[in-house]
Short mmCIF file of C-alpha atoms in Angstrom, two decimals:
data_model
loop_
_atom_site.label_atom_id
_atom_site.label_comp_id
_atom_site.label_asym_id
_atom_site.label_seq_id
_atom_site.Cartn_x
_atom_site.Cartn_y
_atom_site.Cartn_z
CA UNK A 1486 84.20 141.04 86.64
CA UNK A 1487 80.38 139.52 86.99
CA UNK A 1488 80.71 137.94 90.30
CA UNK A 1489 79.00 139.83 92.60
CA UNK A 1490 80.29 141.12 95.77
CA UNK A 1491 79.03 139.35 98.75
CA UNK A 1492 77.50 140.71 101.53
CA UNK A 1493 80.49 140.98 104.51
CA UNK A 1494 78.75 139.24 107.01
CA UNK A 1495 79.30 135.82 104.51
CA UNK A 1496 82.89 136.28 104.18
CA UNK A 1497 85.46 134.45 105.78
CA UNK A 1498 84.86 135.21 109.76
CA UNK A 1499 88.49 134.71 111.29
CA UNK A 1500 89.33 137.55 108.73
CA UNK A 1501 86.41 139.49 109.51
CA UNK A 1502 86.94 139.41 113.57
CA UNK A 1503 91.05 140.14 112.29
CA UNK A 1504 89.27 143.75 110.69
CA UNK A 1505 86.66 144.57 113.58
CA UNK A 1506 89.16 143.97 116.19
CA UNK A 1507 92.01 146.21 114.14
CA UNK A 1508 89.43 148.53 113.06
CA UNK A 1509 88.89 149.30 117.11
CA UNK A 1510 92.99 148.93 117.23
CA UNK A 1511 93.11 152.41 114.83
CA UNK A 1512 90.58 154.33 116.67
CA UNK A 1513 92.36 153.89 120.10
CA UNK A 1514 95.83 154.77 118.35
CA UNK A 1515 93.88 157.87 116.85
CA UNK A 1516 93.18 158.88 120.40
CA UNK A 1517 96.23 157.52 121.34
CA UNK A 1518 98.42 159.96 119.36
CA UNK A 1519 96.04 163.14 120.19
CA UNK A 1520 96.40 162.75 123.69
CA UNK A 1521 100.24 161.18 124.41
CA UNK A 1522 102.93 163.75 123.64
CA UNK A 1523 105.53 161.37 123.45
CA UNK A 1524 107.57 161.02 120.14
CA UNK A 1525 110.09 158.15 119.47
CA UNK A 1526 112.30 158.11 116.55
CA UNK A 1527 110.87 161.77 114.82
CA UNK A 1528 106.92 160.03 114.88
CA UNK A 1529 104.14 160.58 117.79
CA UNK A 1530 104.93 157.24 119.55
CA UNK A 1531 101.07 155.81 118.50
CA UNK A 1532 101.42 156.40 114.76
CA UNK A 1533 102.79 152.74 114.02
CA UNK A 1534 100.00 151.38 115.93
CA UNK A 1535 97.60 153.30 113.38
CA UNK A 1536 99.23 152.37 110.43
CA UNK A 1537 99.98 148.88 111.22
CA UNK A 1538 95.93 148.64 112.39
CA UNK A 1539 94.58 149.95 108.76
CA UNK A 1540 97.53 147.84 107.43
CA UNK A 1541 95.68 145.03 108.89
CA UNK A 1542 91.70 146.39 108.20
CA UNK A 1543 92.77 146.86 104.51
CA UNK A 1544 94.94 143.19 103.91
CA UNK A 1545 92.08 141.50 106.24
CA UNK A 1546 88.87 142.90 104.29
CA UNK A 1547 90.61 141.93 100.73
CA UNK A 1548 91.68 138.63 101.80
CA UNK A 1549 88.36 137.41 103.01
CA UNK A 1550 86.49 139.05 99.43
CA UNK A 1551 88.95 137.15 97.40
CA UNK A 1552 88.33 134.01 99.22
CA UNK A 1553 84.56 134.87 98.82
CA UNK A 1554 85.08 134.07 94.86
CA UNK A 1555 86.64 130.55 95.44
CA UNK A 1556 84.32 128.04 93.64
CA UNK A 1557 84.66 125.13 96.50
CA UNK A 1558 85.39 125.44 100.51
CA UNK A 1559 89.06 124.84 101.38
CA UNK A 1560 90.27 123.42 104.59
CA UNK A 1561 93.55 124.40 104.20
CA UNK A 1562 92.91 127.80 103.05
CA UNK A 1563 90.92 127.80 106.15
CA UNK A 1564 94.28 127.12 108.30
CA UNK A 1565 96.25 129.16 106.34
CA UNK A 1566 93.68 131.96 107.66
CA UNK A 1567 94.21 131.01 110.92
CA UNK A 1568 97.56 131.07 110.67
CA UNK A 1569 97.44 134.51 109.45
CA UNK A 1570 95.45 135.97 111.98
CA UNK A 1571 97.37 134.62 115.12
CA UNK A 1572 100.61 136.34 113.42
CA UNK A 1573 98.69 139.75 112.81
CA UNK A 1574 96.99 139.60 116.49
CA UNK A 1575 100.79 138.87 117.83
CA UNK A 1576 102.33 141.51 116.26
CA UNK A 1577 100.02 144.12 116.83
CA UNK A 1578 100.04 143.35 120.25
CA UNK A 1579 104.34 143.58 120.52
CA UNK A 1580 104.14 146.73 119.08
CA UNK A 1581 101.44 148.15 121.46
CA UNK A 1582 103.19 146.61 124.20
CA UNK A 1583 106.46 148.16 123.34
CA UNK A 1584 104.38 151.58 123.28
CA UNK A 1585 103.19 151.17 126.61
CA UNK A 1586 106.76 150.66 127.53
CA UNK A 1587 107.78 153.62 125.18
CA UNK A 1588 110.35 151.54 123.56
CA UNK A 1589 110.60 150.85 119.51
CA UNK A 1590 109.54 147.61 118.42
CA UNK A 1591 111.35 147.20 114.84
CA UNK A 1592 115.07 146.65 114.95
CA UNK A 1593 115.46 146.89 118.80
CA UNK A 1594 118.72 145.10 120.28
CA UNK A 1595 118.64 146.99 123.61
CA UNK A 1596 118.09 144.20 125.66
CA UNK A 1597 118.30 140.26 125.53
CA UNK A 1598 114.54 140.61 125.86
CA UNK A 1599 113.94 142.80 122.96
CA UNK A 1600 116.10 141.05 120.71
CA UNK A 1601 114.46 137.91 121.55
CA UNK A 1602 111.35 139.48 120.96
CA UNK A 1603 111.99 141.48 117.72
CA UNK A 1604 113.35 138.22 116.31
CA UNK A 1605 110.25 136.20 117.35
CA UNK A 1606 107.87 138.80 115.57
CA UNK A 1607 110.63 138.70 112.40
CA UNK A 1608 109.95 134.74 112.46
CA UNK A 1609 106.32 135.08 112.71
CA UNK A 1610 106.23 137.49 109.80
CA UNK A 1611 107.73 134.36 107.48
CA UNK A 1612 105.24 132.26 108.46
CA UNK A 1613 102.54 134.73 107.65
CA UNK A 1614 104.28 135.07 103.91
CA UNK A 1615 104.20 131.37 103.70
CA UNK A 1616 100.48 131.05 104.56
CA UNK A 1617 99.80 133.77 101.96
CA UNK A 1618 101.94 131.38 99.93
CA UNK A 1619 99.77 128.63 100.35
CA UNK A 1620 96.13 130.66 99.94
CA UNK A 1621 97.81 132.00 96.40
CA UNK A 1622 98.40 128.47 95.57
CA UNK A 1623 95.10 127.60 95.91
CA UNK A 1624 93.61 130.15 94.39
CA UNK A 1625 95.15 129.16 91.11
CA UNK A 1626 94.42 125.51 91.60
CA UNK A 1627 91.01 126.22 92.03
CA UNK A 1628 90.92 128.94 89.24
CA UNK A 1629 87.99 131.16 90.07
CA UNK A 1630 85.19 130.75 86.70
CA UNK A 1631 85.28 134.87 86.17
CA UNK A 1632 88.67 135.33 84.05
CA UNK A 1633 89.23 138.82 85.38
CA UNK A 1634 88.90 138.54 88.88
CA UNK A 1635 91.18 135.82 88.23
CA UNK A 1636 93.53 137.27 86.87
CA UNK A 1637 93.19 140.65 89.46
CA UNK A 1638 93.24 137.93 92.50
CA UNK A 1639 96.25 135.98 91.06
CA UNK A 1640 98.16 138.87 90.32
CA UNK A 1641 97.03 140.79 93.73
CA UNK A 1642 98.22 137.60 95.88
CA UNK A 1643 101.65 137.36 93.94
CA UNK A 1644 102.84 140.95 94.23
CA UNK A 1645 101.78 141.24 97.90
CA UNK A 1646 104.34 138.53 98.50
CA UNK A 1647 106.69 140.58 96.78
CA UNK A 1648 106.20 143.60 98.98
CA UNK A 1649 106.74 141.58 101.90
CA UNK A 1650 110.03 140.11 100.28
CA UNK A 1651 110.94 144.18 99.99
CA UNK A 1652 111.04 144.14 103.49
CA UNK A 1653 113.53 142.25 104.11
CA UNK A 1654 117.02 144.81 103.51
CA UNK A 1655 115.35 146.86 106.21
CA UNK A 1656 117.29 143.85 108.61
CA UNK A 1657 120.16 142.78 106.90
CA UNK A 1658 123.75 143.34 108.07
CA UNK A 1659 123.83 146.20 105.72
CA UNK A 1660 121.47 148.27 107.35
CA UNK A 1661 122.57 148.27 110.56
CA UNK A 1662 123.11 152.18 111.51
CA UNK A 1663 126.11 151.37 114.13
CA UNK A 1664 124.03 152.50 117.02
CA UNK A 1665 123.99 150.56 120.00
CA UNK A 1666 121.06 149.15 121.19
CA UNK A 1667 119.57 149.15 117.40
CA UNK A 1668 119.93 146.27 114.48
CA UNK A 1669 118.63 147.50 111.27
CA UNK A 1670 117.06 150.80 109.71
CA UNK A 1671 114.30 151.78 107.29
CA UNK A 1672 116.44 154.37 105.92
CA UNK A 1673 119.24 153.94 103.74
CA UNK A 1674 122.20 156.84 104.28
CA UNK A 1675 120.49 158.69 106.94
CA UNK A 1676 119.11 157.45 110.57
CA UNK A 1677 115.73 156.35 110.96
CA UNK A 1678 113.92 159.44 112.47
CA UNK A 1679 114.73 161.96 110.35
CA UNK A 1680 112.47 164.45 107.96
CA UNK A 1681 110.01 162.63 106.10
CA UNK A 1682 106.72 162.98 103.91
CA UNK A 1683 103.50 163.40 106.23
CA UNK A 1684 101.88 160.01 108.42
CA UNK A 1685 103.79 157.61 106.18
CA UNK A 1686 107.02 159.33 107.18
CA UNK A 1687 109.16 158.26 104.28
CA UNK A 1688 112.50 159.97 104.21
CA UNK A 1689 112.88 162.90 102.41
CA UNK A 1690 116.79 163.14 102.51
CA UNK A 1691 117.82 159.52 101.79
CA UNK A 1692 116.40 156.07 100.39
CA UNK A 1693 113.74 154.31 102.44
CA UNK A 1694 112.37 150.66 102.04
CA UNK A 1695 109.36 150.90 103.70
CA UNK A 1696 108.25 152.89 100.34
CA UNK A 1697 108.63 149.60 97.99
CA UNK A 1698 107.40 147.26 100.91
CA UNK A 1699 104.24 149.50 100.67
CA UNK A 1700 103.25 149.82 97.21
CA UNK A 1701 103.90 146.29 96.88
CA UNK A 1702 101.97 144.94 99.84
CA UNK A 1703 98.89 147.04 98.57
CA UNK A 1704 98.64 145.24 95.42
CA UNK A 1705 96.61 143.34 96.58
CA UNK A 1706 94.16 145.88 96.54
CA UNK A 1707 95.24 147.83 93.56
CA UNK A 1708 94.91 144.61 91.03
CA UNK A 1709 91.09 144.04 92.24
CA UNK A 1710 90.15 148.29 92.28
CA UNK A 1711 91.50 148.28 88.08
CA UNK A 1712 89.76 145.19 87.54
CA UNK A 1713 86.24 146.40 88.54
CA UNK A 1714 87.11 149.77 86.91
CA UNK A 1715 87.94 147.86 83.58
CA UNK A 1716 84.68 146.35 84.41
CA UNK A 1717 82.56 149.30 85.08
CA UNK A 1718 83.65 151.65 82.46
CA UNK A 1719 85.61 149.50 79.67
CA UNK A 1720 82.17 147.55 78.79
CA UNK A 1721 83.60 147.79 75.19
CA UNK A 1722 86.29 144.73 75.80
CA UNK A 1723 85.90 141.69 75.90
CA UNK A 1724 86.88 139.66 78.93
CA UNK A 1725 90.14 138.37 77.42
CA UNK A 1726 91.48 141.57 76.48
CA UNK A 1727 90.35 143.21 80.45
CA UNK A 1728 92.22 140.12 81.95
CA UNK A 1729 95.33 141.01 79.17
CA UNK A 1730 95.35 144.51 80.51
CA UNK A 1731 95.44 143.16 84.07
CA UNK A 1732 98.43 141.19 83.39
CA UNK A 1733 100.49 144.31 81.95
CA UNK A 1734 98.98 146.56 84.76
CA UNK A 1735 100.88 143.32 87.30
CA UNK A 1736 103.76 143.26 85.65
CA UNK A 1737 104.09 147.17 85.46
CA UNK A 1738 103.00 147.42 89.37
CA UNK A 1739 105.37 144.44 90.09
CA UNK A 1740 108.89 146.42 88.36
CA UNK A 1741 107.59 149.43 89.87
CA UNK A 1742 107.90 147.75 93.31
CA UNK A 1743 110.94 146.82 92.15
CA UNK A 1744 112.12 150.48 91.12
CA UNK A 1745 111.35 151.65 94.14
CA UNK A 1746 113.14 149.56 96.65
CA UNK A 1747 116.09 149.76 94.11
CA UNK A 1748 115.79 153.71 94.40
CA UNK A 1749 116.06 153.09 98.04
CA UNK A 1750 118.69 151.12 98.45
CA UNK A 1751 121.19 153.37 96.60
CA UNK A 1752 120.15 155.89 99.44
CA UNK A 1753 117.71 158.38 97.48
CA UNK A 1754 114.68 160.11 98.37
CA UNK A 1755 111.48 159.27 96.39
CA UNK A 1756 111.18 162.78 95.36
CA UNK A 1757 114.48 163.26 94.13
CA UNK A 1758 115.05 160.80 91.57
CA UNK A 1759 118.45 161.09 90.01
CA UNK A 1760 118.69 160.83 85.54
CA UNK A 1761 119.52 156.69 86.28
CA UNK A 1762 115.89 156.68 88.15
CA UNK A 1763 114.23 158.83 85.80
CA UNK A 1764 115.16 157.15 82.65
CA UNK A 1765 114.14 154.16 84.55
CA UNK A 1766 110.94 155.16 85.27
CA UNK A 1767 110.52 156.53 81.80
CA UNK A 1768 111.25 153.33 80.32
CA UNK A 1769 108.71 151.08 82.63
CA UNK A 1770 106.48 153.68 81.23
CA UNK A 1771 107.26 153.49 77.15
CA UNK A 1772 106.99 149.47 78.11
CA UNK A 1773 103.36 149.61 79.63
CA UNK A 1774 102.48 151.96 76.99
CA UNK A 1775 103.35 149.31 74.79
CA UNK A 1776 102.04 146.34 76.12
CA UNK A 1777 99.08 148.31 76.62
CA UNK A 1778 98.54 149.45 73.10
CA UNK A 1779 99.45 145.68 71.90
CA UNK A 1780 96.92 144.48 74.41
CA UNK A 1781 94.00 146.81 72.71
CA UNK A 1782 95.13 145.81 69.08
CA UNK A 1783 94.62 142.13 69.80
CA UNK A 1784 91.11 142.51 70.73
CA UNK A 1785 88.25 140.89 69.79
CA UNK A 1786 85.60 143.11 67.81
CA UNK A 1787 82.02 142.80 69.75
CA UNK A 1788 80.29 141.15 66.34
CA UNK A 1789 83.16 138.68 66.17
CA UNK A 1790 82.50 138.03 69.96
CA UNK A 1791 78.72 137.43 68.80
CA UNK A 1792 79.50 135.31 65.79
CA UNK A 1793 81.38 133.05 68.41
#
């Protein structure tokens, strides 16, 4: 990748405000869940705040770099940013309302208002994945001249999208727990609330979807990190066979995402994989091996690179 980073203060400012303003967000749910005791559903009551905040910091900062690479300004990237940013400022501020009013603000049918509510933020989240849509779009239209940010960018936009889609189980008819007042679960086979891995909170004695909608989402910054790596330390490739190793790295990362919410679904913990999981997982791996090893073979040598 020889496009140079630009400085942040160049980069797309809607996106840039988005990060300062949820960078502040994360502090004040930091102090937030130091100093209020109160816990809803097994989690200090400000830890979604926090996550959903660096959520927001991490998908706002990459968004605006990869726009940064587009050869030519694009008015309708330029709404589709806008678009983005009025979803992530209304969501953030349902669920911090919802804290002040100590009440859940995922899957919450306890009142008229809250369902109202819950499906309003559920709508706004589709138009934010169809304004992602649109900026991935364009980014392969205009095909950025450096092949392997390209190819990271591409691949970055299109599995975020997936992520999101990994999502949507959590509020299906199928997850509802059969509680009153609630209309859909992250966990599969055991309520919401229960043990789970430290801050993400991720079950630990059934499936959970959040874990796929996560690793998927943060694609987007997984693709680019490789790609300068590749960069940095593989100086012996040549650009086609980086941007080849990108694509198996995607597709790899995308049936992973895959795996994962599939794992989930039939109710299991990520940490206890059963032999079907396992021999899953162990044949994604044999595959990338593979691919990867193919990849390498069909490389250019650097003196045929000079020749050309």
């Amino acid at each position: 990748m020889t496009t140079v980073v630009r400085r942040a203060t160049r980069w797309n400012r809607p996106l840039m405000v988005l990060v300062s303003v949820m960078a502040v967000l994360a502090v004040v749910a930091v102090v937030g869940v130091l100093v209020d005791p109160r816990v809803l559903t097994g989690a200090p009551i400000w830890l979604k705040p926090f996550k959903f905040a660096v959520s927001f910091v991490l998908y706002g900062a990459t968004l605006a770099w990869m726009l940064s690479l587009l050869p030519r300004r694009s008015r309708v990237v330029e709404w589709a940013v806008v678009v983005i940013v009025a979803v992530a400022v209304v969501e953030n501020a349902w669920i911090i309302g919802q804290v002040v009013r100590g009440q859940t603000s995922h899957f919450n049918d306890s009142t008229p208002l809250n369902t109202a509510l819950f499906a309003a933020m559920g709508a706004a989240i589709m138009v934010l994945f169809f304004a992602h849509l649109v900026i991935g779009i364009v980014v392969l239209i205009q095909r950025i001249p450096d092949r392997v940010a390209r190819t990271a960018v591409g691949w970055g936009l299109g599995l975020s999208l997936l992520g999101m889609l990994a999502a949507v189980p959590m509020a299906l008819p199928m997850q509802d727990p059969g509680i009153e007042g609630i209309g859909g679960a992250h966990s599969v086979g055991v309520p919401d609330g229960g043990p789970g891995l430290p801050i993400v909170g991720w079950s630990t004695t059934g499936g959970d979807l959040r874990i796929g909608h996560f690793v998927g989402l943060h694609a987007l910054q997984a693709l680019p990190i490789l790609a300068i790596l590749l960069t940095r330390f593989a100086t012996r490739l040549d650009e086609r066979t980086r941007a080849r190793l990108l694509v198996v790295a995607g597709g790899a990362y995308g049936v992973l995402t895959v795996l994962l919410t599939w794992q989930a679904l039939r109710g299991q913990p990520l940490l206890q994989p059963d032999a079907t999981t396992l021999a899953a997982v162990a044949a994604l791996a044999v595959a990338t091996a593979t691919a990867t090893g193919l990849a390498l073979a069909g490389r250019r040598r650097p003196e045929l690179v000079l020749a050309a």
